[in-house]
GROMACS .gro file of C-alpha atoms in nm:
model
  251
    1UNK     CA    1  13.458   7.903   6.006
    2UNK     CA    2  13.144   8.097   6.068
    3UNK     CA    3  13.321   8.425   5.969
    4UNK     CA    4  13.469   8.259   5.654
    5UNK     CA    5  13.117   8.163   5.561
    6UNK     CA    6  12.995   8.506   5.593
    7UNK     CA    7  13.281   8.598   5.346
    8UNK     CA    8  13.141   8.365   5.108
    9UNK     CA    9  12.806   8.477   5.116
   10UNK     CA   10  12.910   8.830   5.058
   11UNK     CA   11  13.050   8.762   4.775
   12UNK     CA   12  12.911   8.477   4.592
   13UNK     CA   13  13.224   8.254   4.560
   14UNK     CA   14  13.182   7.902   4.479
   15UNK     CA   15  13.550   7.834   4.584
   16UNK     CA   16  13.504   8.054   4.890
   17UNK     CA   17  13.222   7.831   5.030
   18UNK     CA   18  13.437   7.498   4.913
   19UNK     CA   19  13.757   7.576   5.123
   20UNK     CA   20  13.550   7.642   5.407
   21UNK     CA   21  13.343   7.296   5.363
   22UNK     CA   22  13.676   7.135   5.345
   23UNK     CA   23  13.808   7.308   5.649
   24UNK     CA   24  13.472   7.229   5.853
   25UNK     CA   25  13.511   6.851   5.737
   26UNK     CA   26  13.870   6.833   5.872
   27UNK     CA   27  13.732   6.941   6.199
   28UNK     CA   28  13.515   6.691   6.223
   29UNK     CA   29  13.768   6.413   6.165
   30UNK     CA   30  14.027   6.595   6.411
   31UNK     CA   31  13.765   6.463   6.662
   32UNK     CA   32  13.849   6.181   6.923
   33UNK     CA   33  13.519   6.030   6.921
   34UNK     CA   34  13.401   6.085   7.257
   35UNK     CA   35  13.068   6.249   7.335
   36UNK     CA   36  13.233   6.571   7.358
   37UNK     CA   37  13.386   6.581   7.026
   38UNK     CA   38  13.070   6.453   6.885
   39UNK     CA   39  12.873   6.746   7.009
   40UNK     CA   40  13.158   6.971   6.910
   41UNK     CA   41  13.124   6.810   6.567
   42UNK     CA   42  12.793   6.923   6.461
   43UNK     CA   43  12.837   7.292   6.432
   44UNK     CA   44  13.130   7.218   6.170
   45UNK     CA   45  12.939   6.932   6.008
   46UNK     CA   46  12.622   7.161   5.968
   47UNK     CA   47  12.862   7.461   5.772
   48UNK     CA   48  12.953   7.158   5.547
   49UNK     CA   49  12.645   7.118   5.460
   50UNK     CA   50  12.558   7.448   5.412
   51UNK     CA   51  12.858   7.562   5.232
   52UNK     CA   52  12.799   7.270   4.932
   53UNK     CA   53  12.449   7.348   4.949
   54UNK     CA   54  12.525   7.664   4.831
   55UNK     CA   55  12.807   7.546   4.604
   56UNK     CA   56  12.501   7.354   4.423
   57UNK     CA   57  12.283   7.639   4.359
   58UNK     CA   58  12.615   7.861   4.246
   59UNK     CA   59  12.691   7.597   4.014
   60UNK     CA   60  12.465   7.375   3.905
   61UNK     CA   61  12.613   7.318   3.578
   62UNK     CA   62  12.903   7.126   3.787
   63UNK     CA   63  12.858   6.734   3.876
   64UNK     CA   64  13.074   6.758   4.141
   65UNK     CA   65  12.906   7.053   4.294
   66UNK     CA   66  12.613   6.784   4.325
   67UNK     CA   67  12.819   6.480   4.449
   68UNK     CA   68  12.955   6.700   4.694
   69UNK     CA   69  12.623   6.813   4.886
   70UNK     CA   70  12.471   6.478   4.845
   71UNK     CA   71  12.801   6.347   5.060
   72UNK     CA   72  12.752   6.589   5.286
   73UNK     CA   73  12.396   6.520   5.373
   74UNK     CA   74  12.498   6.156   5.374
   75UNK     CA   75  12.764   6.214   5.652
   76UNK     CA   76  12.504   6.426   5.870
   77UNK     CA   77  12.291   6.142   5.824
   78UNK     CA   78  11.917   6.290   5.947
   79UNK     CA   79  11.631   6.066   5.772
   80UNK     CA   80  11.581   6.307   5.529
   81UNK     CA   81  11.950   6.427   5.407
   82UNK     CA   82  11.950   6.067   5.320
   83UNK     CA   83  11.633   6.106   5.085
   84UNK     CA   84  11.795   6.377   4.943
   85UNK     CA   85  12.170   6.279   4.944
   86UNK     CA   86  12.030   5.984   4.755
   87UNK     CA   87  11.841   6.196   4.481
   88UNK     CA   88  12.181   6.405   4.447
   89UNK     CA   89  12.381   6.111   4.366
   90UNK     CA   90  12.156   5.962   4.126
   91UNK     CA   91  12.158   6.334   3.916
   92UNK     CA   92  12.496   6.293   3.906
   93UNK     CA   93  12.495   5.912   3.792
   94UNK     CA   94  12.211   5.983   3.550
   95UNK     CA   95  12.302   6.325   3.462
   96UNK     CA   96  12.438   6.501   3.105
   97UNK     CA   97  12.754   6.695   3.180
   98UNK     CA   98  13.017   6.813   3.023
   99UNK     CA   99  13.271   6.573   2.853
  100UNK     CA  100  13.591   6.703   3.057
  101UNK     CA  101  13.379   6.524   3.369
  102UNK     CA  102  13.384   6.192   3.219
  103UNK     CA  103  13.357   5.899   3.460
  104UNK     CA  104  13.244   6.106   3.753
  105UNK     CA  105  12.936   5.881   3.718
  106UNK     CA  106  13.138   5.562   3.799
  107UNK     CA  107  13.262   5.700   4.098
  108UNK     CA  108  12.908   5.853   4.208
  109UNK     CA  109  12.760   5.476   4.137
  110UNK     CA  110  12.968   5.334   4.358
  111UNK     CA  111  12.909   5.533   4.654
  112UNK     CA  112  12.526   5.531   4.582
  113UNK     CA  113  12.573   5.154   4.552
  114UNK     CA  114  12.720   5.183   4.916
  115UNK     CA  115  12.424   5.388   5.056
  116UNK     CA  116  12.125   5.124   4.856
  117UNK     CA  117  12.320   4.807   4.864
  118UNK     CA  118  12.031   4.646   4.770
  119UNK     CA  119  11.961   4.832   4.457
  120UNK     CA  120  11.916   4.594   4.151
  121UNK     CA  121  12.146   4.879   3.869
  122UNK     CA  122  12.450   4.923   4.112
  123UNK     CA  123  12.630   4.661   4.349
  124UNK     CA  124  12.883   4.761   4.587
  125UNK     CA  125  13.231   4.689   4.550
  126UNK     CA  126  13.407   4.630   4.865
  127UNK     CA  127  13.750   4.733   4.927
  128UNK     CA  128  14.040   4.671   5.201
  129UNK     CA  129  14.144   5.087   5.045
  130UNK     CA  130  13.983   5.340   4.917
  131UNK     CA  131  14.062   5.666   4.856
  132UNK     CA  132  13.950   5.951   4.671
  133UNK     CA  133  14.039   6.363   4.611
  134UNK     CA  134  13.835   6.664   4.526
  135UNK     CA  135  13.990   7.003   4.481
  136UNK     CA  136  13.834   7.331   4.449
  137UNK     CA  137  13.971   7.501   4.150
  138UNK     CA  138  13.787   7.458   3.806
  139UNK     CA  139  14.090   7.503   3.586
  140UNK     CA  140  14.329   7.328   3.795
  141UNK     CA  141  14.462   6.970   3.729
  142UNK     CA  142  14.553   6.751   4.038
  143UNK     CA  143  14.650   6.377   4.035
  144UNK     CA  144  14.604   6.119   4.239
  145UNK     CA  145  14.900   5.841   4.286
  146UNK     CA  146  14.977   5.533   4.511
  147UNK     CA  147  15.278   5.337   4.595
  148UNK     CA  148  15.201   5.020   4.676
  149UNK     CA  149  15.379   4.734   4.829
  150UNK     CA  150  15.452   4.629   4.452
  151UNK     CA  151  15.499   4.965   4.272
  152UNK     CA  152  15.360   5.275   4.156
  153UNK     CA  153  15.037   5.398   4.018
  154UNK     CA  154  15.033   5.705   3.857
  155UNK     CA  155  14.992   5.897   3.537
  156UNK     CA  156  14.839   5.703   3.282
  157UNK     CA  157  14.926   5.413   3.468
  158UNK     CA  158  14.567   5.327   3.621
  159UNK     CA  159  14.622   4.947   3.692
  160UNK     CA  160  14.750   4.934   4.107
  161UNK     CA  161  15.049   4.663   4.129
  162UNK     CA  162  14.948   4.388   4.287
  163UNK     CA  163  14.597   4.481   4.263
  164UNK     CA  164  14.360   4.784   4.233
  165UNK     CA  165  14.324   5.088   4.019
  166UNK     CA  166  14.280   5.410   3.989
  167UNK     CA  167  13.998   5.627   3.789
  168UNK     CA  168  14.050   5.905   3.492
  169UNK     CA  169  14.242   6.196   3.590
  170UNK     CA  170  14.062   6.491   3.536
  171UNK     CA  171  14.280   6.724   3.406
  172UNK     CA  172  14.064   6.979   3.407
  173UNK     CA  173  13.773   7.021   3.663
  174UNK     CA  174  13.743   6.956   4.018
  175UNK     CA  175  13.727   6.583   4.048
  176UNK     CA  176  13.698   6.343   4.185
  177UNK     CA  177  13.968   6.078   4.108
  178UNK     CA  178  13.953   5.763   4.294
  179UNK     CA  179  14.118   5.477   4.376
  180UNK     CA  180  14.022   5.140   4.473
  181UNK     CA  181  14.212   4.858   4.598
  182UNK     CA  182  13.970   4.539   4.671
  183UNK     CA  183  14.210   4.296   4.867
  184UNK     CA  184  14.535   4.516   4.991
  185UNK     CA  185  14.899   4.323   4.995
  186UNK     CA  186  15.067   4.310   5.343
  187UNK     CA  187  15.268   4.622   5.388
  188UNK     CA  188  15.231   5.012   5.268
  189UNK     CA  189  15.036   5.220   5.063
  190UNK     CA  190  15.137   5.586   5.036
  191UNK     CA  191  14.911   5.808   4.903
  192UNK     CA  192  15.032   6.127   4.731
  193UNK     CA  193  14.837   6.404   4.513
  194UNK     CA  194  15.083   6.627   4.271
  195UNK     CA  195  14.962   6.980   4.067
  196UNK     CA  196  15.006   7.042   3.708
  197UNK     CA  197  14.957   7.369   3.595
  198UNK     CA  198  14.688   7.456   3.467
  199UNK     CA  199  14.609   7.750   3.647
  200UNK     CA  200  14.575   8.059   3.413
  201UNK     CA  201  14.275   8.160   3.516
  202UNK     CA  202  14.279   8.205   3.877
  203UNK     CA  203  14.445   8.444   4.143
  204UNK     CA  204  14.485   8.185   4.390
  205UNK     CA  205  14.821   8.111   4.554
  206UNK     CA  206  14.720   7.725   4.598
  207UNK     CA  207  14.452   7.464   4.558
  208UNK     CA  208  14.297   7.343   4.840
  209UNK     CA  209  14.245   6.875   4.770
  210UNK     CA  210  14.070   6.714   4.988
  211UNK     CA  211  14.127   6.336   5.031
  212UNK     CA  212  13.872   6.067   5.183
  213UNK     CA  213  14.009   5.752   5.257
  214UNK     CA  214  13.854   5.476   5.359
  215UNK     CA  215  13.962   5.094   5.522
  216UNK     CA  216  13.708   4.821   5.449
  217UNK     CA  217  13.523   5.027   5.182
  218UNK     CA  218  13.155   4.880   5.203
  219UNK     CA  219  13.175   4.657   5.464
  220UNK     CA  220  12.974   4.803   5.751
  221UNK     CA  221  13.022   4.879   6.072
  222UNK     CA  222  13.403   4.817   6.024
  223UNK     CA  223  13.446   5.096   5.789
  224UNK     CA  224  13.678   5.357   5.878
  225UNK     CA  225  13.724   5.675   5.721
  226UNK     CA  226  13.907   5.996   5.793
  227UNK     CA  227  13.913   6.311   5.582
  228UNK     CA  228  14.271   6.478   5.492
  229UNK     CA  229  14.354   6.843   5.383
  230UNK     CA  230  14.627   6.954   5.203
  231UNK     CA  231  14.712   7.299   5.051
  232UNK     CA  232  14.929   7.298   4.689
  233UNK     CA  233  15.094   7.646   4.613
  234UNK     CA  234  15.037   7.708   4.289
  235UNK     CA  235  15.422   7.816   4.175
  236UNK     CA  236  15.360   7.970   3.785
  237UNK     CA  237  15.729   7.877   3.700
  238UNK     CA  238  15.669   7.522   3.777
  239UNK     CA  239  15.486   7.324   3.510
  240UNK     CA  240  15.450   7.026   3.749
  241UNK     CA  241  15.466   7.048   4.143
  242UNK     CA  242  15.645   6.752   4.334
  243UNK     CA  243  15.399   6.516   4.471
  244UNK     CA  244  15.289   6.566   4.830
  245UNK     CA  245  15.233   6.268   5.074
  246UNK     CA  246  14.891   6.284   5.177
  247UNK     CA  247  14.852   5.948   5.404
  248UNK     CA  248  15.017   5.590   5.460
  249UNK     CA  249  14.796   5.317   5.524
  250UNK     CA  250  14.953   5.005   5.643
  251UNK     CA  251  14.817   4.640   5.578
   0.00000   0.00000   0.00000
């Protein structure tokens, strides 16, 4: 990972430094959560923070390049990465960007909400699921889907059966899309991501998503979260890749 970062420094590549945060953050969560791991965890955690630290100042004209530090500082969690992980969020939420990132503020509200629950313009929203992607190719368009114990939720269908929903896909950008489900049904919830091309203007043979999901969303010290990486080969031939399982989460 160190070498990798080296790589990106030499040549100034915003993607670079983001497959090598998401590579450091799946270290982290391969952990076992004993003191060992957690001490083996902080040399990856601090190249996460690094890397989208220097995603930000590459491009600052990109939302997500700000959401993504200010998560990263969150996660590290000194006294002041929270200051600032706090400050990054609320650029984002207050910010003027670009129409293709529409609604990246709702999803940046709600996990500043979760860090200043008390905060009188944002209220958490609580949630037995939640999930939610990034990916680290401008032009590329990656969707977010569940199959719940009621049905799908994908494409322009937003609303989760039997409960839930999903945010905009960004068909162009880098994310995020998000779902929520507040109060899960009993059974399975399978998580996929899927790749439509619209890759023109890279050389890249894939996209690298990364996908968060959380049980008990805003509720404390039950939360549980674990980090998922998945690589999509970008096949030119194929307008629209088949969807890849990402995680089950049973109720």
């Amino acid at each position: 990972l160190s070498t990798a970062l080296e790589v990106a420094a030499a040549q100034s590549d915003a993607r670079v430094y983001r497959v090598v945060a998401a590579l450091a953050e799946r270290t982290i969560d391969s952990s076992d959560g004993d003191d060992g791991d957690e001490r083996a965890a902080v040399a990856p955690l601090e190249l996460s923070v690094r890397a989208f630290q220097r995603v930000r100042q590459l491009r600052r004209e990109q939302p997500q390049a700000w959401r993504d530090h200010a998560l990263a500082l969150l996660r590290r969690g000194r006294s002041d990465d929270v200051q600032l992980g706090v400050r990054l969020l609320r650029r984002v939420v207050f910010g003027v960007w670009e129409s293709r990132h529409a609604e990246i503020q709702l999803v940046a509200a709600g996990e500043l909400a979760r860090v200043q629950p008390s905060s009188r313009l944002f209220q958490p929203t609580p949630a037995d699921l939640r999930a939610v992607i990034r990916w680290d190719i401008d032009d590329a368009d990656v969707e977010l889907s569940v199959r719940s114990p009621s049905g799908w939720a994908r494409g322009l269908v937003r609303n989760v059966p039997g409960g839930g929903w999903l945010s905009r896909n960004m068909t162009c950008g880098l994310g995020p899309q998000e779902l929520v489900v507040p109060r899960a049904l009993r059974g399975e919830y399978q998580i996929f991501v899927r790749l439509h091309q619209r890759t023109g203007k890279t050389k890249a043979r894939y996209v690298t998503v990364q996908a968060h999901i959380s049980t008990d969303w805003c509720r404390g010290d039950s939360e549980d979260e674990k980090c998922v990486t998945v690589f999509l080969p970008i096949e030119p031939q194929r307008d629209v890749q088949k969807a890849t399982h990402v995680a089950t989460v049973t109720f």
